[in-house]
Amino acid sequence: MEFPAQLLYPIDQALLAVMIFVTMFGMGASLTINDFKAIAKEVLELEAKELLCAAALIGDEMVEATELVARIKGKLIITGVGKSGLIGAKIAATLASTGTSSFFLHPTEALHGDLGMIGKEDAVLAISYSGVYRDWE
């Protein structure tokens, strides 16, 4: 069973390997621990390859984004829907635990009264898989 790597986030690939193993094992498939180890190894090798590709894409935008976040006088509010939201929530939690004042705000909650949580000195990082949001047009 193959899935195009570009369609899956890294964590999805690892979880997918586990889910395939558990599902096939539960269906009576004769998978061994060695089969599972081979699947896990393949996933990690794919992830390593994709990380190297991502590293090659790092440019001046990374420095600009870092400097922008460092200059924020208020909080960094991160928002996104679906998987982008889950990733945003993790980013916000990581930043908060390392000293950057930040939190995740779900866009639906923002539209239903939570926009008041955003102050004049805050910045918003909106994460989108496609980079497009029709309301921004």
JSON list of N, CA and C in Angstrom, two decimals, residues 60-129:
[
{"chain": "A", "resi": 60, "resn": "ASP", "atom": "N", "xyz": [16.02, 33.55, 3.15]},
{"chain": "A", "resi": 60, "resn": "ASP", "atom": "CA", "xyz": [15.99, 34.77, 3.96]},
{"chain": "A", "resi": 60, "resn": "ASP", "atom": "C", "xyz": [14.66, 34.96, 4.66]},
{"chain": "A", "resi": 61, "resn": "GLU", "atom": "N", "xyz": [13.61, 34.34, 4.13]},
{"chain": "A", "resi": 61, "resn": "GLU", "atom": "CA", "xyz": [12.29, 34.46, 4.77]},
{"chain": "A", "resi": 61, "resn": "GLU", "atom": "C", "xyz": [12.32, 33.94, 6.20]},
{"chain": "A", "resi": 62, "resn": "MET", "atom": "N", "xyz": [13.14, 32.92, 6.46]},
{"chain": "A", "resi": 62, "resn": "MET", "atom": "CA", "xyz": [13.25, 32.37, 7.81]},
{"chain": "A", "resi": 62, "resn": "MET", "atom": "C", "xyz": [13.82, 33.41, 8.76]},
{"chain": "A", "resi": 63, "resn": "VAL", "atom": "N", "xyz": [14.84, 34.13, 8.32]},
{"chain": "A", "resi": 63, "resn": "VAL", "atom": "CA", "xyz": [15.45, 35.18, 9.14]},
{"chain": "A", "resi": 63, "resn": "VAL", "atom": "C", "xyz": [14.45, 36.31, 9.36]},
{"chain": "A", "resi": 64, "resn": "GLU", "atom": "N", "xyz": [13.76, 36.70, 8.29]},
{"chain": "A", "resi": 64, "resn": "GLU", "atom": "CA", "xyz": [12.78, 37.78, 8.40]},
{"chain": "A", "resi": 64, "resn": "GLU", "atom": "C", "xyz": [11.66, 37.42, 9.37]},
{"chain": "A", "resi": 65, "resn": "ALA", "atom": "N", "xyz": [11.17, 36.20, 9.28]},
{"chain": "A", "resi": 65, "resn": "ALA", "atom": "CA", "xyz": [10.09, 35.75, 10.17]},
{"chain": "A", "resi": 65, "resn": "ALA", "atom": "C", "xyz": [10.57, 35.72, 11.63]},
{"chain": "A", "resi": 66, "resn": "THR", "atom": "N", "xyz": [11.78, 35.24, 11.84]},
{"chain": "A", "resi": 66, "resn": "THR", "atom": "CA", "xyz": [12.33, 35.18, 13.20]},
{"chain": "A", "resi": 66, "resn": "THR", "atom": "C", "xyz": [12.50, 36.57, 13.78]},
{"chain": "A", "resi": 67, "resn": "GLU", "atom": "N", "xyz": [13.01, 37.49, 12.98]},
{"chain": "A", "resi": 67, "resn": "GLU", "atom": "CA", "xyz": [13.18, 38.87, 13.45]},
{"chain": "A", "resi": 67, "resn": "GLU", "atom": "C", "xyz": [11.83, 39.52, 13.75]},
{"chain": "A", "resi": 68, "resn": "LEU", "atom": "N", "xyz": [10.84, 39.24, 12.91]},
{"chain": "A", "resi": 68, "resn": "LEU", "atom": "CA", "xyz": [9.51, 39.79, 13.13]},
{"chain": "A", "resi": 68, "resn": "LEU", "atom": "C", "xyz": [8.93, 39.31, 14.46]},
{"chain": "A", "resi": 69, "resn": "VAL", "atom": "N", "xyz": [9.04, 38.01, 14.71]},
{"chain": "A", "resi": 69, "resn": "VAL", "atom": "CA", "xyz": [8.53, 37.46, 15.98]},
{"chain": "A", "resi": 69, "resn": "VAL", "atom": "C", "xyz": [9.29, 38.04, 17.16]},
{"chain": "A", "resi": 70, "resn": "ALA", "atom": "N", "xyz": [10.59, 38.22, 17.03]},
{"chain": "A", "resi": 70, "resn": "ALA", "atom": "CA", "xyz": [11.40, 38.77, 18.13]},
{"chain": "A", "resi": 70, "resn": "ALA", "atom": "C", "xyz": [11.01, 40.23, 18.44]},
{"chain": "A", "resi": 71, "resn": "ARG", "atom": "N", "xyz": [10.52, 40.97, 17.45]},
{"chain": "A", "resi": 71, "resn": "ARG", "atom": "CA", "xyz": [10.15, 42.37, 17.64]},
{"chain": "A", "resi": 71, "resn": "ARG", "atom": "C", "xyz": [8.74, 42.57, 18.20]},
{"chain": "A", "resi": 72, "resn": "ILE", "atom": "N", "xyz": [7.95, 41.53, 18.26]},
{"chain": "A", "resi": 72, "resn": "ILE", "atom": "CA", "xyz": [6.57, 41.67, 18.75]},
{"chain": "A", "resi": 72, "resn": "ILE", "atom": "C", "xyz": [6.60, 42.11, 20.22]},
{"chain": "A", "resi": 73, "resn": "LYS", "atom": "N", "xyz": [5.86, 43.16, 20.51]},
{"chain": "A", "resi": 73, "resn": "LYS", "atom": "CA", "xyz": [5.78, 43.64, 21.90]},
{"chain": "A", "resi": 73, "resn": "LYS", "atom": "C", "xyz": [4.69, 42.94, 22.67]},
{"chain": "A", "resi": 74, "resn": "GLY", "atom": "N", "xyz": [3.72, 42.43, 21.96]},
{"chain": "A", "resi": 74, "resn": "GLY", "atom": "CA", "xyz": [2.62, 41.72, 22.59]},
{"chain": "A", "resi": 74, "resn": "GLY", "atom": "C", "xyz": [2.79, 40.22, 22.46]},
{"chain": "A", "resi": 75, "resn": "LYS", "atom": "N", "xyz": [1.68, 39.58, 22.13]},
{"chain": "A", "resi": 75, "resn": "LYS", "atom": "CA", "xyz": [1.66, 38.12, 22.00]},
{"chain": "A", "resi": 75, "resn": "LYS", "atom": "C", "xyz": [1.65, 37.72, 20.52]},
{"chain": "A", "resi": 76, "resn": "LEU", "atom": "N", "xyz": [2.08, 36.51, 20.24]},
{"chain": "A", "resi": 76, "resn": "LEU", "atom": "CA", "xyz": [1.96, 35.94, 18.91]},
{"chain": "A", "resi": 76, "resn": "LEU", "atom": "C", "xyz": [0.76, 34.99, 18.96]},
{"chain": "A", "resi": 77, "resn": "ILE", "atom": "N", "xyz": [-0.28, 35.35, 18.21]},
{"chain": "A", "resi": 77, "resn": "ILE", "atom": "CA", "xyz": [-1.48, 34.52, 18.16]},
{"chain": "A", "resi": 77, "resn": "ILE", "atom": "C", "xyz": [-1.40, 33.69, 16.88]},
{"chain": "A", "resi": 78, "resn": "ILE", "atom": "N", "xyz": [-1.55, 32.40, 17.02]},
{"chain": "A", "resi": 78, "resn": "ILE", "atom": "CA", "xyz": [-1.47, 31.50, 15.87]},
{"chain": "A", "resi": 78, "resn": "ILE", "atom": "C", "xyz": [-2.85, 30.93, 15.62]},
{"chain": "A", "resi": 79, "resn": "THR", "atom": "N", "xyz": [-3.24, 30.90, 14.34]},
{"chain": "A", "resi": 79, "resn": "THR", "atom": "CA", "xyz": [-4.56, 30.42, 13.98]},
{"chain": "A", "resi": 79, "resn": "THR", "atom": "C", "xyz": [-4.49, 29.54, 12.74]},
{"chain": "A", "resi": 80, "resn": "GLY", "atom": "N", "xyz": [-5.44, 28.65, 12.61]},
{"chain": "A", "resi": 80, "resn": "GLY", "atom": "CA", "xyz": [-5.52, 27.77, 11.46]},
{"chain": "A", "resi": 80, "resn": "GLY", "atom": "C", "xyz": [-6.67, 26.79, 11.67]},
{"chain": "A", "resi": 81, "resn": "VAL", "atom": "N", "xyz": [-7.09, 26.16, 10.58]},
{"chain": "A", "resi": 81, "resn": "VAL", "atom": "CA", "xyz": [-8.21, 25.22, 10.62]},
{"chain": "A", "resi": 81, "resn": "VAL", "atom": "C", "xyz": [-7.72, 23.83, 10.23]},
{"chain": "A", "resi": 82, "resn": "GLY", "atom": "N", "xyz": [-8.32, 22.81, 10.81]},
{"chain": "A", "resi": 82, "resn": "GLY", "atom": "CA", "xyz": [-7.96, 21.44, 10.46]},
{"chain": "A", "resi": 82, "resn": "GLY", "atom": "C", "xyz": [-6.55, 21.09, 10.91]},
{"chain": "A", "resi": 83, "resn": "LYS", "atom": "N", "xyz": [-5.82, 20.38, 10.04]},
{"chain": "A", "resi": 83, "resn": "LYS", "atom": "CA", "xyz": [-4.45, 19.99, 10.37]},
{"chain": "A", "resi": 83, "resn": "LYS", "atom": "C", "xyz": [-3.58, 21.21, 10.61]},
{"chain": "A", "resi": 84, "resn": "SER", "atom": "N", "xyz": [-3.81, 22.27, 9.81]},
{"chain": "A", "resi": 84, "resn": "SER", "atom": "CA", "xyz": [-3.04, 23.51, 10.00]},
{"chain": "A", "resi": 84, "resn": "SER", "atom": "C", "xyz": [-3.27, 24.05, 11.41]},
{"chain": "A", "resi": 85, "resn": "GLY", "atom": "N", "xyz": [-4.49, 23.93, 11.90]},
{"chain": "A", "resi": 85, "resn": "GLY", "atom": "CA", "xyz": [-4.80, 24.37, 13.26]},
{"chain": "A", "resi": 85, "resn": "GLY", "atom": "C", "xyz": [-4.11, 23.51, 14.31]},
{"chain": "A", "resi": 86, "resn": "LEU", "atom": "N", "xyz": [-4.09, 22.21, 14.08]},
{"chain": "A", "resi": 86, "resn": "LEU", "atom": "CA", "xyz": [-3.41, 21.32, 15.04]},
{"chain": "A", "resi": 86, "resn": "LEU", "atom": "C", "xyz": [-1.92, 21.64, 15.09]},
{"chain": "A", "resi": 87, "resn": "ILE", "atom": "N", "xyz": [-1.33, 21.86, 13.93]},
{"chain": "A", "resi": 87, "resn": "ILE", "atom": "CA", "xyz": [0.08, 22.22, 13.88]},
{"chain": "A", "resi": 87, "resn": "ILE", "atom": "C", "xyz": [0.30, 23.58, 14.54]},
{"chain": "A", "resi": 88, "resn": "GLY", "atom": "N", "xyz": [-0.62, 24.52, 14.28]},
{"chain": "A", "resi": 88, "resn": "GLY", "atom": "CA", "xyz": [-0.53, 25.85, 14.89]},
{"chain": "A", "resi": 88, "resn": "GLY", "atom": "C", "xyz": [-0.61, 25.78, 16.41]},
{"chain": "A", "resi": 89, "resn": "ALA", "atom": "N", "xyz": [-1.49, 24.94, 16.92]},
{"chain": "A", "resi": 89, "resn": "ALA", "atom": "CA", "xyz": [-1.62, 24.79, 18.37]},
{"chain": "A", "resi": 89, "resn": "ALA", "atom": "C", "xyz": [-0.31, 24.26, 18.97]},
{"chain": "A", "resi": 90, "resn": "LYS", "atom": "N", "xyz": [0.32, 23.33, 18.28]},
{"chain": "A", "resi": 90, "resn": "LYS", "atom": "CA", "xyz": [1.60, 22.79, 18.76]},
{"chain": "A", "resi": 90, "resn": "LYS", "atom": "C", "xyz": [2.69, 23.85, 18.72]},
{"chain": "A", "resi": 91, "resn": "ILE", "atom": "N", "xyz": [2.71, 24.64, 17.64]},
{"chain": "A", "resi": 91, "resn": "ILE", "atom": "CA", "xyz": [3.70, 25.72, 17.54]},
{"chain": "A", "resi": 91, "resn": "ILE", "atom": "C", "xyz": [3.50, 26.71, 18.68]},
{"chain": "A", "resi": 92, "resn": "ALA", "atom": "N", "xyz": [2.25, 27.11, 18.92]},
{"chain": "A", "resi": 92, "resn": "ALA", "atom": "CA", "xyz": [1.94, 28.07, 19.98]},
{"chain": "A", "resi": 92, "resn": "ALA", "atom": "C", "xyz": [2.38, 27.53, 21.34]},
{"chain": "A", "resi": 93, "resn": "ALA", "atom": "N", "xyz": [2.11, 26.26, 21.59]},
{"chain": "A", "resi": 93, "resn": "ALA", "atom": "CA", "xyz": [2.50, 25.66, 22.87]},
{"chain": "A", "resi": 93, "resn": "ALA", "atom": "C", "xyz": [4.02, 25.61, 23.02]},
{"chain": "A", "resi": 94, "resn": "THR", "atom": "N", "xyz": [4.71, 25.26, 21.94]},
{"chain": "A", "resi": 94, "resn": "THR", "atom": "CA", "xyz": [6.17, 25.21, 21.99]},
{"chain": "A", "resi": 94, "resn": "THR", "atom": "C", "xyz": [6.76, 26.59, 22.22]},
{"chain": "A", "resi": 95, "resn": "LEU", "atom": "N", "xyz": [6.26, 27.59, 21.48]},
{"chain": "A", "resi": 95, "resn": "LEU", "atom": "CA", "xyz": [6.76, 28.95, 21.67]},
{"chain": "A", "resi": 95, "resn": "LEU", "atom": "C", "xyz": [6.50, 29.43, 23.10]},
{"chain": "A", "resi": 96, "resn": "ALA", "atom": "N", "xyz": [5.30, 29.18, 23.62]},
{"chain": "A", "resi": 96, "resn": "ALA", "atom": "CA", "xyz": [4.97, 29.61, 24.98]},
{"chain": "A", "resi": 96, "resn": "ALA", "atom": "C", "xyz": [5.90, 28.96, 26.00]},
{"chain": "A", "resi": 97, "resn": "SER", "atom": "N", "xyz": [6.22, 27.68, 25.78]},
{"chain": "A", "resi": 97, "resn": "SER", "atom": "CA", "xyz": [7.07, 26.98, 26.74]},
{"chain": "A", "resi": 97, "resn": "SER", "atom": "C", "xyz": [8.53, 27.41, 26.65]},
{"chain": "A", "resi": 98, "resn": "THR", "atom": "N", "xyz": [8.90, 28.09, 25.57]},
{"chain": "A", "resi": 98, "resn": "THR", "atom": "CA", "xyz": [10.27, 28.55, 25.42]},
{"chain": "A", "resi": 98, "resn": "THR", "atom": "C", "xyz": [10.41, 30.06, 25.61]},
{"chain": "A", "resi": 99, "resn": "GLY", "atom": "N", "xyz": [9.34, 30.70, 26.12]},
{"chain": "A", "resi": 99, "resn": "GLY", "atom": "CA", "xyz": [9.44, 32.10, 26.49]},
{"chain": "A", "resi": 99, "resn": "GLY", "atom": "C", "xyz": [8.82, 33.12, 25.56]},
{"chain": "A", "resi": 100, "resn": "THR", "atom": "N", "xyz": [8.26, 32.69, 24.44]},
{"chain": "A", "resi": 100, "resn": "THR", "atom": "CA", "xyz": [7.57, 33.62, 23.55]},
{"chain": "A", "resi": 100, "resn": "THR", "atom": "C", "xyz": [6.09, 33.61, 23.91]},
{"chain": "A", "resi": 101, "resn": "SER", "atom": "N", "xyz": [5.57, 34.76, 24.29]},
{"chain": "A", "resi": 101, "resn": "SER", "atom": "CA", "xyz": [4.17, 34.84, 24.68]},
{"chain": "A", "resi": 101, "resn": "SER", "atom": "C", "xyz": [3.30, 34.56, 23.45]},
{"chain": "A", "resi": 102, "resn": "SER", "atom": "N", "xyz": [2.62, 33.43, 23.48]},
{"chain": "A", "resi": 102, "resn": "SER", "atom": "CA", "xyz": [1.80, 33.05, 22.33]},
{"chain": "A", "resi": 102, "resn": "SER", "atom": "C", "xyz": [0.66, 32.14, 22.77]},
{"chain": "A", "resi": 103, "resn": "PHE", "atom": "N", "xyz": [-0.36, 32.08, 21.92]},
{"chain": "A", "resi": 103, "resn": "PHE", "atom": "CA", "xyz": [-1.45, 31.13, 22.14]},
{"chain": "A", "resi": 103, "resn": "PHE", "atom": "C", "xyz": [-2.13, 30.84, 20.82]},
{"chain": "A", "resi": 104, "resn": "PHE", "atom": "N", "xyz": [-2.89, 29.76, 20.78]},
{"chain": "A", "resi": 104, "resn": "PHE", "atom": "CA", "xyz": [-3.64, 29.38, 19.59]},
{"chain": "A", "resi": 104, "resn": "PHE", "atom": "C", "xyz": [-5.06, 29.90, 19.70]},
{"chain": "A", "resi": 105, "resn": "LEU", "atom": "N", "xyz": [-5.55, 30.45, 18.61]},
{"chain": "A", "resi": 105, "resn": "LEU", "atom": "CA", "xyz": [-6.93, 30.95, 18.55]},
{"chain": "A", "resi": 105, "resn": "LEU", "atom": "C", "xyz": [-7.59, 30.33, 17.32]},
{"chain": "A", "resi": 106, "resn": "HIS", "atom": "N", "xyz": [-8.60, 29.50, 17.54]},
{"chain": "A", "resi": 106, "resn": "HIS", "atom": "CA", "xyz": [-9.31, 28.89, 16.42]},
{"chain": "A", "resi": 106, "resn": "HIS", "atom": "C", "xyz": [-10.11, 29.97, 15.70]},
{"chain": "A", "resi": 107, "resn": "PRO", "atom": "N", "xyz": [-10.06, 30.01, 14.36]},
{"chain": "A", "resi": 107, "resn": "PRO", "atom": "CA", "xyz": [-10.75, 31.05, 13.61]},
{"chain": "A", "resi": 107, "resn": "PRO", "atom": "C", "xyz": [-12.25, 31.13, 13.89]},
{"chain": "A", "resi": 108, "resn": "THR", "atom": "N", "xyz": [-12.89, 29.99, 14.09]},
{"chain": "A", "resi": 108, "resn": "THR", "atom": "CA", "xyz": [-14.32, 30.00, 14.39]},
{"chain": "A", "resi": 108, "resn": "THR", "atom": "C", "xyz": [-14.59, 30.68, 15.73]},
{"chain": "A", "resi": 109, "resn": "GLU", "atom": "N", "xyz": [-13.76, 30.38, 16.71]},
{"chain": "A", "resi": 109, "resn": "GLU", "atom": "CA", "xyz": [-13.90, 31.02, 18.03]},
{"chain": "A", "resi": 109, "resn": "GLU", "atom": "C", "xyz": [-13.64, 32.52, 17.92]},
{"chain": "A", "resi": 110, "resn": "ALA", "atom": "N", "xyz": [-12.67, 32.88, 17.07]},
{"chain": "A", "resi": 110, "resn": "ALA", "atom": "CA", "xyz": [-12.37, 34.31, 16.88]},
{"chain": "A", "resi": 110, "resn": "ALA", "atom": "C", "xyz": [-13.58, 35.04, 16.33]},
{"chain": "A", "resi": 111, "resn": "LEU", "atom": "N", "xyz": [-14.27, 34.41, 15.38]},
{"chain": "A", "resi": 111, "resn": "LEU", "atom": "CA", "xyz": [-15.45, 35.04, 14.78]},
{"chain": "A", "resi": 111, "resn": "LEU", "atom": "C", "xyz": [-16.64, 35.09, 15.73]},
{"chain": "A", "resi": 112, "resn": "HIS", "atom": "N", "xyz": [-16.60, 34.30, 16.77]},
{"chain": "A", "resi": 112, "resn": "HIS", "atom": "CA", "xyz": [-17.72, 34.24, 17.71]},
{"chain": "A", "resi": 112, "resn": "HIS", "atom": "C", "xyz": [-17.37, 34.85, 19.06]},
{"chain": "A", "resi": 113, "resn": "GLY", "atom": "N", "xyz": [-16.55, 35.89, 19.04]},
{"chain": "A", "resi": 113, "resn": "GLY", "atom": "CA", "xyz": [-16.33, 36.67, 20.26]},
{"chain": "A", "resi": 113, "resn": "GLY", "atom": "C", "xyz": [-14.93, 36.69, 20.82]},
{"chain": "A", "resi": 114, "resn": "ASP", "atom": "N", "xyz": [-14.06, 35.80, 20.38]},
{"chain": "A", "resi": 114, "resn": "ASP", "atom": "CA", "xyz": [-12.73, 35.75, 20.98]},
{"chain": "A", "resi": 114, "resn": "ASP", "atom": "C", "xyz": [-11.71, 36.69, 20.34]},
{"chain": "A", "resi": 115, "resn": "LEU", "atom": "N", "xyz": [-12.14, 37.49, 19.36]},
{"chain": "A", "resi": 115, "resn": "LEU", "atom": "CA", "xyz": [-11.20, 38.45, 18.77]},
{"chain": "A", "resi": 115, "resn": "LEU", "atom": "C", "xyz": [-10.72, 39.45, 19.82]},
{"chain": "A", "resi": 116, "resn": "GLY", "atom": "N", "xyz": [-11.48, 39.64, 20.87]},
{"chain": "A", "resi": 116, "resn": "GLY", "atom": "CA", "xyz": [-11.09, 40.54, 21.95]},
{"chain": "A", "resi": 116, "resn": "GLY", "atom": "C", "xyz": [-9.82, 40.10, 22.66]},
{"chain": "A", "resi": 117, "resn": "MET", "atom": "N", "xyz": [-9.39, 38.86, 22.43]},
{"chain": "A", "resi": 117, "resn": "MET", "atom": "CA", "xyz": [-8.16, 38.36, 23.05]},
{"chain": "A", "resi": 117, "resn": "MET", "atom": "C", "xyz": [-6.92, 38.94, 22.36]},
{"chain": "A", "resi": 118, "resn": "ILE", "atom": "N", "xyz": [-7.11, 39.53, 21.17]},
{"chain": "A", "resi": 118, "resn": "ILE", "atom": "CA", "xyz": [-6.00, 40.08, 20.40]},
{"chain": "A", "resi": 118, "resn": "ILE", "atom": "C", "xyz": [-5.86, 41.56, 20.69]},
{"chain": "A", "resi": 119, "resn": "GLY", "atom": "N", "xyz": [-4.67, 41.96, 21.13]},
{"chain": "A", "resi": 119, "resn": "GLY", "atom": "CA", "xyz": [-4.40, 43.36, 21.46]},
{"chain": "A", "resi": 119, "resn": "GLY", "atom": "C", "xyz": [-3.66, 44.09, 20.36]},
{"chain": "A", "resi": 120, "resn": "LYS", "atom": "N", "xyz": [-3.50, 45.40, 20.55]},
{"chain": "A", "resi": 120, "resn": "LYS", "atom": "CA", "xyz": [-2.86, 46.26, 19.54]},
{"chain": "A", "resi": 120, "resn": "LYS", "atom": "C", "xyz": [-1.40, 45.90, 19.28]},
{"chain": "A", "resi": 121, "resn": "GLU", "atom": "N", "xyz": [-0.72, 45.36, 20.25]},
{"chain": "A", "resi": 121, "resn": "GLU", "atom": "CA", "xyz": [0.70, 45.04, 20.08]},
{"chain": "A", "resi": 121, "resn": "GLU", "atom": "C", "xyz": [0.94, 43.58, 19.73]},
{"chain": "A", "resi": 122, "resn": "ASP", "atom": "N", "xyz": [-0.14, 42.84, 19.50]},
{"chain": "A", "resi": 122, "resn": "ASP", "atom": "CA", "xyz": [-0.04, 41.43, 19.15]},
{"chain": "A", "resi": 122, "resn": "ASP", "atom": "C", "xyz": [0.14, 41.26, 17.64]},
{"chain": "A", "resi": 123, "resn": "ALA", "atom": "N", "xyz": [0.60, 40.09, 17.26]},
{"chain": "A", "resi": 123, "resn": "ALA", "atom": "CA", "xyz": [0.71, 39.72, 15.85]},
{"chain": "A", "resi": 123, "resn": "ALA", "atom": "C", "xyz": [-0.01, 38.39, 15.65]},
{"chain": "A", "resi": 124, "resn": "VAL", "atom": "N", "xyz": [-0.54, 38.19, 14.46]},
{"chain": "A", "resi": 124, "resn": "VAL", "atom": "CA", "xyz": [-1.25, 36.95, 14.14]},
{"chain": "A", "resi": 124, "resn": "VAL", "atom": "C", "xyz": [-0.51, 36.20, 13.04]},
{"chain": "A", "resi": 125, "resn": "LEU", "atom": "N", "xyz": [-0.29, 34.93, 13.29]},
{"chain": "A", "resi": 125, "resn": "LEU", "atom": "CA", "xyz": [0.28, 34.03, 12.29]},
{"chain": "A", "resi": 125, "resn": "LEU", "atom": "C", "xyz": [-0.84, 33.09, 11.88]},
{"chain": "A", "resi": 126, "resn": "ALA", "atom": "N", "xyz": [-1.32, 33.25, 10.64]},
{"chain": "A", "resi": 126, "resn": "ALA", "atom": "CA", "xyz": [-2.39, 32.40, 10.12]},
{"chain": "A", "resi": 126, "resn": "ALA", "atom": "C", "xyz": [-1.75, 31.31, 9.26]},
{"chain": "A", "resi": 127, "resn": "ILE", "atom": "N", "xyz": [-2.01, 30.06, 9.62]},
{"chain": "A", "resi": 127, "resn": "ILE", "atom": "CA", "xyz": [-1.42, 28.92, 8.91]},
{"chain": "A", "resi": 127, "resn": "ILE", "atom": "C", "xyz": [-2.49, 28.29, 8.02]},
{"chain": "A", "resi": 128, "resn": "SER", "atom": "N", "xyz": [-2.11, 28.07, 6.76]},
{"chain": "A", "resi": 128, "resn": "SER", "atom": "CA", "xyz": [-3.01, 27.45, 5.79]},
{"chain": "A", "resi": 128, "resn": "SER", "atom": "C", "xyz": [-2.21, 26.49, 4.94]},
{"chain": "A", "resi": 129, "resn": "TYR", "atom": "N", "xyz": [-2.71, 25.31, 4.73]},
{"chain": "A", "resi": 129, "resn": "TYR", "atom": "CA", "xyz": [-2.01, 24.32, 3.91]},
{"chain": "A", "resi": 129, "resn": "TYR", "atom": "C", "xyz": [-1.80, 24.85, 2.49]}
]
